[in-house]
Amino acid sequence: MGKGARKRGPKKDKAPKIRDVFVGQPFEGLAAEPELIALREFVPSATAPLSLVDEPERPVTLATVLPMAAAAFVRSDGEVFVGLQVQTRSSDVSRDLGRAIRWALDAEPGDVLPVPDTTSAPAEGERLQDLLVADAEPDVTLHPNFDWWLPEDTDPSGEVKVSLERANEAIMPTERLGTGSYWVLAGEKAHLRWVRREPEGRLMQALARLSAAGELSLGEGSRYAGSFRAHGLLVPVWDLDPEAHAREWAEPAEQLGARLEEALKSVDAEPLTATERRARDGLVGRQLTLR
């Protein structure tokens, strides 16, 4: 046996390589998919109780951001929270959350999971699809601040107090207009961000059809700004008059939703015209991707 072979040793002793495959649509198959994406990507302060399949004795609340951007924690009163907006992630956000939920169910009051478990083998651990009732729609509660981090009548102190103050200062006013649909006041601009379930190609055709017909806005004081991709779904965005209150856009958004549904039905039966194809090309040119 040559020196090289002796140094390497038998091939059978080598640990098998584990392929870490990126999951582009981690919440696929869940009715909560649009809300999960909205709460992870752009809603500042919100909570929603999770509907777990095995109905554990300890309920779990899903949250946008936890103190110090933790992955999960158990409040001093025993209430369990799992965070969506965290500092690190693996190739499968759904599995990260599944592991955090399992950790939280066994944790004690005051325990904190600083970051998701991203070191275990990709095949280990349950995903959200294994833990949640697939057709359950989340009951989202928006909060004007992050005071829900603490039990009622509790004064913050130390790092939690500093983190709470910074988080409250950074909140952008947000209102929910419908499933995956949120009005956001970002400084001097207001937006409607709408997470859509439809496959991107079909949705872009429907948006192009509305655009070519001059029906893609929400009326006076609004314009279609573009779209971005997040976790496998497309999120169209509209610029809105910041002087108008969120409730003033509720009815126009509902009407736009109805027009979009009709357009989605029509593209299956009628191919896009030349004008609509040009409109689609223009819309596609205003896209970016968020992971």
PDB file of C-alpha atoms in Angstrom:
ATOM      1  CA  MET A   1       0.000   0.000   0.000  1.00  0.00           C
ATOM      2  CA  GLY A   2       1.404   3.387  -0.941  1.00  0.00           C
ATOM      3  CA  LYS A   3       1.905   6.239   1.528  1.00  0.00           C
ATOM      4  CA  GLY A   4      -1.044   8.178   0.135  1.00  0.00           C
ATOM      5  CA  ALA A   5      -3.440   5.260   0.604  1.00  0.00           C
ATOM      6  CA  ARG A   6      -2.198   4.602   4.153  1.00  0.00           C
ATOM      7  CA  LYS A   7      -2.642   8.276   5.049  1.00  0.00           C
ATOM      8  CA  ARG A   8      -6.166   8.516   3.689  1.00  0.00           C
ATOM      9  CA  GLY A   9      -7.377   5.292   5.265  1.00  0.00           C
ATOM     10  CA  PRO A  10     -10.296   3.174   4.059  1.00  0.00           C
ATOM     11  CA  LYS A  11     -12.991   5.065   2.200  1.00  0.00           C
ATOM     12  CA  LYS A  12     -15.698   3.412   4.294  1.00  0.00           C
ATOM     13  CA  ASP A  13     -14.561   5.390   7.352  1.00  0.00           C
ATOM     14  CA  LYS A  14     -15.466   8.718   5.731  1.00  0.00           C
ATOM     15  CA  ALA A  15     -18.643  10.338   7.056  1.00  0.00           C
ATOM     16  CA  PRO A  16     -21.325  10.647   4.385  1.00  0.00           C
ATOM     17  CA  LYS A  17     -21.885  14.132   3.060  1.00  0.00           C
ATOM     18  CA  ILE A  18     -25.232  15.739   3.866  1.00  0.00           C
ATOM     19  CA  ARG A  19     -26.615  17.932   1.133  1.00  0.00           C
ATOM     20  CA  ASP A  20     -28.222  21.127   2.385  1.00  0.00           C
ATOM     21  CA  VAL A  21     -30.899  21.998  -0.182  1.00  0.00           C
ATOM     22  CA  PHE A  22     -32.447  25.463  -0.194  1.00  0.00           C
ATOM     23  CA  VAL A  23     -36.251  25.392   0.120  1.00  0.00           C
ATOM     24  CA  GLY A  24     -37.599  28.250  -1.985  1.00  0.00           C
ATOM     25  CA  GLN A  25     -41.223  27.994  -0.815  1.00  0.00           C
ATOM     26  CA  PRO A  26     -40.934  26.899   2.837  1.00  0.00           C
ATOM     27  CA  PHE A  27     -44.599  27.462   3.783  1.00  0.00           C
ATOM     28  CA  GLU A  28     -46.131  25.709   0.772  1.00  0.00           C
ATOM     29  CA  GLY A  29     -49.277  23.723   1.537  1.00  0.00           C
ATOM     30  CA  LEU A  30     -50.347  25.829   4.519  1.00  0.00           C
ATOM     31  CA  ALA A  31     -53.407  28.090   4.405  1.00  0.00           C
ATOM     32  CA  ALA A  32     -51.379  30.470   6.574  1.00  0.00           C
ATOM     33  CA  GLU A  33     -48.683  30.881   3.891  1.00  0.00           C
ATOM     34  CA  PRO A  34     -49.467  34.518   2.914  1.00  0.00           C
ATOM     35  CA  GLU A  35     -49.672  35.642   6.549  1.00  0.00           C
ATOM     36  CA  LEU A  36     -46.489  33.805   7.509  1.00  0.00           C
ATOM     37  CA  ILE A  37     -44.616  35.593   4.726  1.00  0.00           C
ATOM     38  CA  ALA A  38     -46.092  38.989   5.617  1.00  0.00           C
ATOM     39  CA  LEU A  39     -45.272  38.593   9.315  1.00  0.00           C
ATOM     40  CA  ARG A  40     -41.742  37.472   8.538  1.00  0.00           C
ATOM     41  CA  GLU A  41     -40.915  40.086   5.922  1.00  0.00           C
ATOM     42  CA  PHE A  42     -42.587  43.418   6.615  1.00  0.00           C
ATOM     43  CA  VAL A  43     -45.156  43.489   9.458  1.00  0.00           C
ATOM     44  CA  PRO A  44     -43.433  45.092  12.470  1.00  0.00           C
ATOM     45  CA  SER A  45     -45.361  43.968  15.564  1.00  0.00           C
ATOM     46  CA  ALA A  46     -47.958  41.219  15.432  1.00  0.00           C
ATOM     47  CA  THR A  47     -48.863  37.935  17.085  1.00  0.00           C
ATOM     48  CA  ALA A  48     -51.025  34.955  16.139  1.00  0.00           C
ATOM     49  CA  PRO A  49     -51.824  31.777  18.094  1.00  0.00           C
ATOM     50  CA  LEU A  50     -50.702  28.638  16.298  1.00  0.00           C
ATOM     51  CA  SER A  51     -53.120  25.794  15.550  1.00  0.00           C
ATOM     52  CA  LEU A  52     -51.018  22.730  16.336  1.00  0.00           C
ATOM     53  CA  VAL A  53     -52.121  19.286  15.167  1.00  0.00           C
ATOM     54  CA  ASP A  54     -51.509  17.547  18.491  1.00  0.00           C
ATOM     55  CA  GLU A  55     -53.121  20.368  20.526  1.00  0.00           C
ATOM     56  CA  PRO A  56     -50.522  20.589  23.298  1.00  0.00           C
ATOM     57  CA  GLU A  57     -51.483  21.763  26.748  1.00  0.00           C
ATOM     58  CA  ARG A  58     -49.209  24.765  26.326  1.00  0.00           C
ATOM     59  CA  PRO A  59     -50.442  27.039  23.518  1.00  0.00           C
ATOM     60  CA  VAL A  60     -47.804  28.621  21.293  1.00  0.00           C
ATOM     61  CA  THR A  61     -47.998  32.148  19.916  1.00  0.00           C
ATOM     62  CA  LEU A  62     -46.257  33.058  16.683  1.00  0.00           C
ATOM     63  CA  ALA A  63     -44.715  36.548  16.714  1.00  0.00           C
ATOM     64  CA  THR A  64     -42.951  38.850  14.302  1.00  0.00           C
ATOM     65  CA  VAL A  65     -40.016  39.919  16.504  1.00  0.00           C
ATOM     66  CA  LEU A  66     -39.005  38.790  19.993  1.00  0.00           C
ATOM     67  CA  PRO A  67     -36.567  40.488  22.408  1.00  0.00           C
ATOM     68  CA  MET A  68     -33.046  40.522  20.982  1.00  0.00           C
ATOM     69  CA  ALA A  69     -34.514  38.938  17.810  1.00  0.00           C
ATOM     70  CA  ALA A  70     -34.663  35.586  19.616  1.00  0.00           C
ATOM     71  CA  ALA A  71     -35.986  32.469  17.878  1.00  0.00           C
ATOM     72  CA  ALA A  72     -38.250  31.598  20.807  1.00  0.00           C
ATOM     73  CA  PHE A  73     -38.775  32.373  24.473  1.00  0.00           C
ATOM     74  CA  VAL A  74     -41.075  31.593  27.373  1.00  0.00           C
ATOM     75  CA  ARG A  75     -42.377  34.669  29.146  1.00  0.00           C
ATOM     76  CA  SER A  76     -42.185  34.806  32.944  1.00  0.00           C
ATOM     77  CA  ASP A  77     -45.908  34.030  33.119  1.00  0.00           C
ATOM     78  CA  GLY A  78     -45.385  30.847  31.092  1.00  0.00           C
ATOM     79  CA  GLU A  79     -46.707  32.082  27.732  1.00  0.00           C
ATOM     80  CA  VAL A  80     -44.745  30.584  24.831  1.00  0.00           C
ATOM     81  CA  PHE A  81     -43.621  32.664  21.825  1.00  0.00           C
ATOM     82  CA  VAL A  82     -41.825  31.704  18.599  1.00  0.00           C
ATOM     83  CA  GLY A  83     -40.276  34.468  16.462  1.00  0.00           C
ATOM     84  CA  LEU A  84     -40.357  34.772  12.678  1.00  0.00           C
ATOM     85  CA  GLN A  85     -37.907  37.632  12.209  1.00  0.00           C
ATOM     86  CA  VAL A  86     -34.582  36.221  13.416  1.00  0.00           C
ATOM     87  CA  GLN A  87     -30.910  36.924  12.814  1.00  0.00           C
ATOM     88  CA  THR A  88     -29.924  33.584  11.256  1.00  0.00           C
ATOM     89  CA  ARG A  89     -31.622  30.901   9.182  1.00  0.00           C
ATOM     90  CA  SER A  90     -30.931  27.566   7.567  1.00  0.00           C
ATOM     91  CA  SER A  91     -31.852  26.484   4.061  1.00  0.00           C
ATOM     92  CA  ASP A  92     -35.392  25.655   5.266  1.00  0.00           C
ATOM     93  CA  VAL A  93     -37.192  28.319   7.304  1.00  0.00           C
ATOM     94  CA  SER A  94     -40.088  25.935   7.932  1.00  0.00           C
ATOM     95  CA  ARG A  95     -37.800  23.442   9.672  1.00  0.00           C
ATOM     96  CA  ASP A  96     -36.175  26.228  11.701  1.00  0.00           C
ATOM     97  CA  LEU A  97     -39.602  27.177  13.028  1.00  0.00           C
ATOM     98  CA  GLY A  98     -40.576  23.572  13.668  1.00  0.00           C
ATOM     99  CA  ARG A  99     -37.471  23.051  15.787  1.00  0.00           C
ATOM    100  CA  ALA A 100     -38.127  26.299  17.663  1.00  0.00           C
ATOM    101  CA  ILE A 101     -41.688  25.211  18.453  1.00  0.00           C
ATOM    102  CA  ARG A 102     -40.512  21.858  19.816  1.00  0.00           C
ATOM    103  CA  TRP A 103     -37.872  23.600  21.919  1.00  0.00           C
ATOM    104  CA  ALA A 104     -40.435  26.076  23.291  1.00  0.00           C
ATOM    105  CA  LEU A 105     -42.904  23.367  24.323  1.00  0.00           C
ATOM    106  CA  ASP A 106     -40.279  21.832  26.614  1.00  0.00           C
ATOM    107  CA  ALA A 107     -38.827  25.122  27.913  1.00  0.00           C
ATOM    108  CA  GLU A 108     -39.391  26.770  31.290  1.00  0.00           C
ATOM    109  CA  PRO A 109     -40.464  30.357  32.105  1.00  0.00           C
ATOM    110  CA  GLY A 110     -37.568  32.694  31.401  1.00  0.00           C
ATOM    111  CA  ASP A 111     -35.849  30.341  28.938  1.00  0.00           C
ATOM    112  CA  VAL A 112     -34.672  31.884  25.643  1.00  0.00           C
ATOM    113  CA  LEU A 113     -33.636  30.275  22.353  1.00  0.00           C
ATOM    114  CA  PRO A 114     -31.341  33.003  20.944  1.00  0.00           C
ATOM    115  CA  VAL A 115     -31.070  31.627  17.381  1.00  0.00           C
ATOM    116  CA  PRO A 116     -32.748  28.839  15.395  1.00  0.00           C
ATOM    117  CA  ASP A 117     -31.111  25.422  15.333  1.00  0.00           C
ATOM    118  CA  THR A 118     -29.336  25.508  11.972  1.00  0.00           C
ATOM    119  CA  THR A 119     -26.598  22.982  12.804  1.00  0.00           C
ATOM    120  CA  SER A 120     -28.585  19.727  12.837  1.00  0.00           C
ATOM    121  CA  ALA A 121     -28.827  17.609   9.714  1.00  0.00           C
ATOM    122  CA  PRO A 122     -31.384  19.016   7.233  1.00  0.00           C
ATOM    123  CA  ALA A 123     -33.509  15.863   7.492  1.00  0.00           C
ATOM    124  CA  GLU A 124     -33.764  16.110  11.293  1.00  0.00           C
ATOM    125  CA  GLY A 125     -36.659  17.885  12.965  1.00  0.00           C
ATOM    126  CA  GLU A 126     -40.254  18.571  12.094  1.00  0.00           C
ATOM    127  CA  ARG A 127     -41.364  21.271   9.695  1.00  0.00           C
ATOM    128  CA  LEU A 128     -44.322  23.596  10.174  1.00  0.00           C
ATOM    129  CA  GLN A 129     -46.262  21.374   7.768  1.00  0.00           C
ATOM    130  CA  ASP A 130     -45.839  18.497  10.257  1.00  0.00           C
ATOM    131  CA  LEU A 131     -47.000  20.545  13.247  1.00  0.00           C
ATOM    132  CA  LEU A 132     -49.734  22.925  12.056  1.00  0.00           C
ATOM    133  CA  VAL A 133     -53.313  22.296  10.996  1.00  0.00           C
ATOM    134  CA  ALA A 134     -52.853  22.767   7.248  1.00  0.00           C
ATOM    135  CA  ASP A 135     -56.118  24.616   6.538  1.00  0.00           C
ATOM    136  CA  ALA A 136     -56.077  26.842   9.644  1.00  0.00           C
ATOM    137  CA  GLU A 137     -56.104  30.584   8.929  1.00  0.00           C
ATOM    138  CA  PRO A 138     -54.127  32.540  11.561  1.00  0.00           C
ATOM    139  CA  ASP A 139     -55.919  35.051  13.771  1.00  0.00           C
ATOM    140  CA  VAL A 140     -53.435  37.926  13.460  1.00  0.00           C
ATOM    141  CA  THR A 141     -53.348  40.705  16.055  1.00  0.00           C
ATOM    142  CA  LEU A 142     -51.412  43.855  15.189  1.00  0.00           C
ATOM    143  CA  HIS A 143     -49.813  45.807  18.031  1.00  0.00           C
ATOM    144  CA  PRO A 144     -48.809  49.499  18.096  1.00  0.00           C
ATOM    145  CA  ASN A 145     -45.683  48.589  20.091  1.00  0.00           C
ATOM    146  CA  PHE A 146     -43.819  45.630  21.579  1.00  0.00           C
ATOM    147  CA  ASP A 147     -45.138  45.903  25.132  1.00  0.00           C
ATOM    148  CA  TRP A 148     -46.599  42.391  24.724  1.00  0.00           C
ATOM    149  CA  TRP A 149     -43.061  41.082  25.216  1.00  0.00           C
ATOM    150  CA  LEU A 150     -43.750  41.363  28.948  1.00  0.00           C
ATOM    151  CA  PRO A 151     -46.689  40.220  31.088  1.00  0.00           C
ATOM    152  CA  GLU A 152     -49.170  42.932  32.028  1.00  0.00           C
ATOM    153  CA  ASP A 153     -48.145  45.282  34.855  1.00  0.00           C
ATOM    154  CA  THR A 154     -44.462  44.350  34.409  1.00  0.00           C
ATOM    155  CA  ASP A 155     -41.777  47.016  34.078  1.00  0.00           C
ATOM    156  CA  PRO A 156     -38.886  46.213  31.705  1.00  0.00           C
ATOM    157  CA  SER A 157     -35.280  46.409  32.857  1.00  0.00           C
ATOM    158  CA  GLY A 158     -31.759  45.785  31.591  1.00  0.00           C
ATOM    159  CA  GLU A 159     -31.229  44.565  28.029  1.00  0.00           C
ATOM    160  CA  VAL A 160     -34.944  43.879  27.575  1.00  0.00           C
ATOM    161  CA  LYS A 161     -35.755  47.511  28.369  1.00  0.00           C
ATOM    162  CA  VAL A 162     -33.163  48.798  25.875  1.00  0.00           C
ATOM    163  CA  SER A 163     -34.324  46.357  23.197  1.00  0.00           C
ATOM    164  CA  LEU A 164     -37.978  47.261  23.833  1.00  0.00           C
ATOM    165  CA  GLU A 165     -37.328  51.002  23.528  1.00  0.00           C
ATOM    166  CA  ARG A 166     -35.383  50.584  20.279  1.00  0.00           C
ATOM    167  CA  ALA A 167     -38.004  48.280  18.803  1.00  0.00           C
ATOM    168  CA  ASN A 168     -40.865  50.657  19.685  1.00  0.00           C
ATOM    169  CA  GLU A 169     -39.039  53.585  18.086  1.00  0.00           C
ATOM    170  CA  ALA A 170     -38.575  51.655  14.829  1.00  0.00           C
ATOM    171  CA  ILE A 171     -42.201  50.582  14.359  1.00  0.00           C
ATOM    172  CA  MET A 172     -43.909  51.728  11.171  1.00  0.00           C
ATOM    173  CA  PRO A 173     -47.710  52.185  11.469  1.00  0.00           C
ATOM    174  CA  THR A 174     -49.343  49.128   9.888  1.00  0.00           C
ATOM    175  CA  GLU A 175     -52.926  48.012   9.284  1.00  0.00           C
ATOM    176  CA  ARG A 176     -54.215  44.694   7.950  1.00  0.00           C
ATOM    177  CA  LEU A 177     -56.653  45.081   5.034  1.00  0.00           C
ATOM    178  CA  GLY A 178     -57.148  41.367   4.277  1.00  0.00           C
ATOM    179  CA  THR A 179     -55.378  38.030   3.926  1.00  0.00           C
ATOM    180  CA  GLY A 180     -51.698  38.814   3.356  1.00  0.00           C
ATOM    181  CA  SER A 181     -52.666  42.437   2.556  1.00  0.00           C
ATOM    182  CA  TYR A 182     -51.183  45.259   4.652  1.00  0.00           C
ATOM    183  CA  TRP A 183     -51.142  49.046   4.558  1.00  0.00           C
ATOM    184  CA  VAL A 184     -47.793  50.351   5.800  1.00  0.00           C
ATOM    185  CA  LEU A 185     -46.783  53.952   6.481  1.00  0.00           C
ATOM    186  CA  ALA A 186     -43.048  54.059   5.797  1.00  0.00           C
ATOM    187  CA  GLY A 187     -41.857  57.556   6.655  1.00  0.00           C
ATOM    188  CA  GLU A 188     -43.287  59.964   4.103  1.00  0.00           C
ATOM    189  CA  LYS A 189     -44.657  57.172   1.915  1.00  0.00           C
ATOM    190  CA  ALA A 190     -47.529  54.734   2.337  1.00  0.00           C
ATOM    191  CA  HIS A 191     -47.773  51.358   0.634  1.00  0.00           C
ATOM    192  CA  LEU A 192     -50.094  48.423   0.153  1.00  0.00           C
ATOM    193  CA  ARG A 193     -48.138  45.163   0.193  1.00  0.00           C
ATOM    194  CA  TRP A 194     -50.163  42.118  -0.802  1.00  0.00           C
ATOM    195  CA  VAL A 195     -48.805  38.567  -0.600  1.00  0.00           C
ATOM    196  CA  ARG A 196     -50.537  36.516  -3.301  1.00  0.00           C
ATOM    197  CA  ARG A 197     -50.920  32.717  -3.394  1.00  0.00           C
ATOM    198  CA  GLU A 198     -51.096  32.337  -7.195  1.00  0.00           C
ATOM    199  CA  PRO A 199     -48.182  31.001  -9.267  1.00  0.00           C
ATOM    200  CA  GLU A 200     -46.061  33.950 -10.381  1.00  0.00           C
ATOM    201  CA  GLY A 201     -46.558  33.492 -14.142  1.00  0.00           C
ATOM    202  CA  ARG A 202     -50.342  33.366 -13.899  1.00  0.00           C
ATOM    203  CA  LEU A 203     -50.472  36.296 -11.478  1.00  0.00           C
ATOM    204  CA  MET A 204     -48.271  38.438 -13.727  1.00  0.00           C
ATOM    205  CA  GLN A 205     -50.608  37.772 -16.648  1.00  0.00           C
ATOM    206  CA  ALA A 206     -53.598  38.880 -14.584  1.00  0.00           C
ATOM    207  CA  LEU A 207     -51.807  42.014 -13.367  1.00  0.00           C
ATOM    208  CA  ALA A 208     -50.799  42.807 -16.959  1.00  0.00           C
ATOM    209  CA  ARG A 209     -54.398  42.449 -18.112  1.00  0.00           C
ATOM    210  CA  LEU A 210     -55.532  44.923 -15.469  1.00  0.00           C
ATOM    211  CA  SER A 211     -52.654  47.270 -16.266  1.00  0.00           C
ATOM    212  CA  ALA A 212     -53.470  47.331 -19.977  1.00  0.00           C
ATOM    213  CA  ALA A 213     -57.096  48.111 -19.120  1.00  0.00           C
ATOM    214  CA  GLY A 214     -56.100  50.939 -16.745  1.00  0.00           C
ATOM    215  CA  GLU A 215     -57.522  49.037 -13.753  1.00  0.00           C
ATOM    216  CA  LEU A 216     -54.400  48.212 -11.753  1.00  0.00           C
ATOM    217  CA  SER A 217     -54.532  51.120  -9.291  1.00  0.00           C
ATOM    218  CA  LEU A 218     -56.660  51.590  -6.190  1.00  0.00           C
ATOM    219  CA  GLY A 219     -58.002  54.863  -7.507  1.00  0.00           C
ATOM    220  CA  GLU A 220     -56.916  58.473  -7.048  1.00  0.00           C
ATOM    221  CA  GLY A 221     -53.779  58.871  -4.981  1.00  0.00           C
ATOM    222  CA  SER A 222     -52.423  55.411  -5.790  1.00  0.00           C
ATOM    223  CA  ARG A 223     -50.191  53.747  -8.348  1.00  0.00           C
ATOM    224  CA  TYR A 224     -48.751  50.299  -8.908  1.00  0.00           C
ATOM    225  CA  ALA A 225     -45.105  50.444  -7.784  1.00  0.00           C
ATOM    226  CA  GLY A 226     -43.846  46.952  -8.594  1.00  0.00           C
ATOM    227  CA  SER A 227     -43.450  43.634  -6.818  1.00  0.00           C
ATOM    228  CA  PHE A 228     -40.976  41.502  -4.940  1.00  0.00           C
ATOM    229  CA  ARG A 229     -40.588  37.782  -4.382  1.00  0.00           C
ATOM    230  CA  ALA A 230     -40.526  36.396  -0.866  1.00  0.00           C
ATOM    231  CA  HIS A 231     -40.350  32.715   0.068  1.00  0.00           C
ATOM    232  CA  GLY A 232     -41.678  31.590  -3.285  1.00  0.00           C
ATOM    233  CA  LEU A 233     -44.636  33.951  -3.627  1.00  0.00           C
ATOM    234  CA  LEU A 234     -45.032  37.274  -5.403  1.00  0.00           C
ATOM    235  CA  VAL A 235     -45.870  40.397  -3.398  1.00  0.00           C
ATOM    236  CA  PRO A 236     -47.311  43.249  -5.503  1.00  0.00           C
ATOM    237  CA  VAL A 237     -46.844  46.738  -4.017  1.00  0.00           C
ATOM    238  CA  TRP A 238     -48.856  49.921  -4.529  1.00  0.00           C
ATOM    239  CA  ASP A 239     -47.822  53.446  -3.527  1.00  0.00           C
ATOM    240  CA  LEU A 240     -50.621  55.248  -1.698  1.00  0.00           C
ATOM    241  CA  ASP A 241     -51.385  58.792  -0.632  1.00  0.00           C
ATOM    242  CA  PRO A 242     -49.855  58.978   2.874  1.00  0.00           C
ATOM    243  CA  GLU A 243     -52.392  61.620   3.910  1.00  0.00           C
ATOM    244  CA  ALA A 244     -55.242  59.103   3.586  1.00  0.00           C
ATOM    245  CA  HIS A 245     -55.990  56.811   6.533  1.00  0.00           C
ATOM    246  CA  ALA A 246     -55.588  53.059   6.114  1.00  0.00           C
ATOM    247  CA  ARG A 247     -59.357  52.471   6.388  1.00  0.00           C
ATOM    248  CA  GLU A 248     -59.896  54.665   3.321  1.00  0.00           C
ATOM    249  CA  TRP A 249     -58.070  52.043   1.239  1.00  0.00           C
ATOM    250  CA  ALA A 250     -60.003  49.029   2.544  1.00  0.00           C
ATOM    251  CA  GLU A 251     -62.853  49.249   0.011  1.00  0.00           C
ATOM    252  CA  PRO A 252     -60.623  50.110  -2.984  1.00  0.00           C
ATOM    253  CA  ALA A 253     -58.393  47.149  -2.069  1.00  0.00           C
ATOM    254  CA  GLU A 254     -61.417  44.862  -1.923  1.00  0.00           C
ATOM    255  CA  GLN A 255     -62.564  46.097  -5.339  1.00  0.00           C
ATOM    256  CA  LEU A 256     -59.092  45.603  -6.766  1.00  0.00           C
ATOM    257  CA  GLY A 257     -59.072  42.087  -5.356  1.00  0.00           C
ATOM    258  CA  ALA A 258     -62.351  41.322  -7.138  1.00  0.00           C
ATOM    259  CA  ARG A 259     -60.965  42.676 -10.453  1.00  0.00           C
ATOM    260  CA  LEU A 260     -57.828  40.608  -9.997  1.00  0.00           C
ATOM    261  CA  GLU A 261     -59.850  37.436  -9.380  1.00  0.00           C
ATOM    262  CA  GLU A 262     -61.775  38.020 -12.610  1.00  0.00           C
ATOM    263  CA  ALA A 263     -58.541  38.630 -14.504  1.00  0.00           C
ATOM    264  CA  LEU A 264     -57.060  35.418 -13.100  1.00  0.00           C
ATOM    265  CA  LYS A 265     -60.038  33.470 -14.388  1.00  0.00           C
ATOM    266  CA  SER A 266     -59.851  35.104 -17.810  1.00  0.00           C
ATOM    267  CA  VAL A 267     -56.175  34.355 -18.482  1.00  0.00           C
ATOM    268  CA  ASP A 268     -56.910  30.630 -18.433  1.00  0.00           C
ATOM    269  CA  ALA A 269     -59.321  30.999 -21.336  1.00  0.00           C
ATOM    270  CA  GLU A 270     -57.995  34.011 -23.232  1.00  0.00           C
ATOM    271  CA  PRO A 271     -54.300  34.510 -24.094  1.00  0.00           C
ATOM    272  CA  LEU A 272     -52.793  37.938 -23.559  1.00  0.00           C
ATOM    273  CA  THR A 273     -53.060  40.422 -26.391  1.00  0.00           C
ATOM    274  CA  ALA A 274     -49.995  42.193 -27.791  1.00  0.00           C
ATOM    275  CA  THR A 275     -50.756  45.229 -25.606  1.00  0.00           C
ATOM    276  CA  GLU A 276     -51.136  43.059 -22.518  1.00  0.00           C
ATOM    277  CA  ARG A 277     -47.872  41.226 -23.257  1.00  0.00           C
ATOM    278  CA  ARG A 278     -46.050  44.557 -23.434  1.00  0.00           C
ATOM    279  CA  ALA A 279     -47.663  45.526 -20.130  1.00  0.00           C
ATOM    280  CA  ARG A 280     -46.490  42.229 -18.598  1.00  0.00           C
ATOM    281  CA  ASP A 281     -42.925  42.835 -19.785  1.00  0.00           C
ATOM    282  CA  GLY A 282     -43.009  46.223 -18.105  1.00  0.00           C
ATOM    283  CA  LEU A 283     -44.273  44.750 -14.834  1.00  0.00           C
ATOM    284  CA  VAL A 284     -41.682  41.971 -14.864  1.00  0.00           C
ATOM    285  CA  GLY A 285     -38.979  44.603 -15.163  1.00  0.00           C
ATOM    286  CA  ARG A 286     -39.955  46.005 -11.761  1.00  0.00           C
ATOM    287  CA  GLN A 287     -39.292  42.955  -9.625  1.00  0.00           C
ATOM    288  CA  LEU A 288     -36.790  42.009  -6.946  1.00  0.00           C
ATOM    289  CA  THR A 289     -36.353  38.992  -4.689  1.00  0.00           C
ATOM    290  CA  LEU A 290     -36.395  38.742  -0.900  1.00  0.00           C
ATOM    291  CA  ARG A 291     -35.485  35.463   0.828  1.00  0.00           C
TER     292      ARG A 291
END
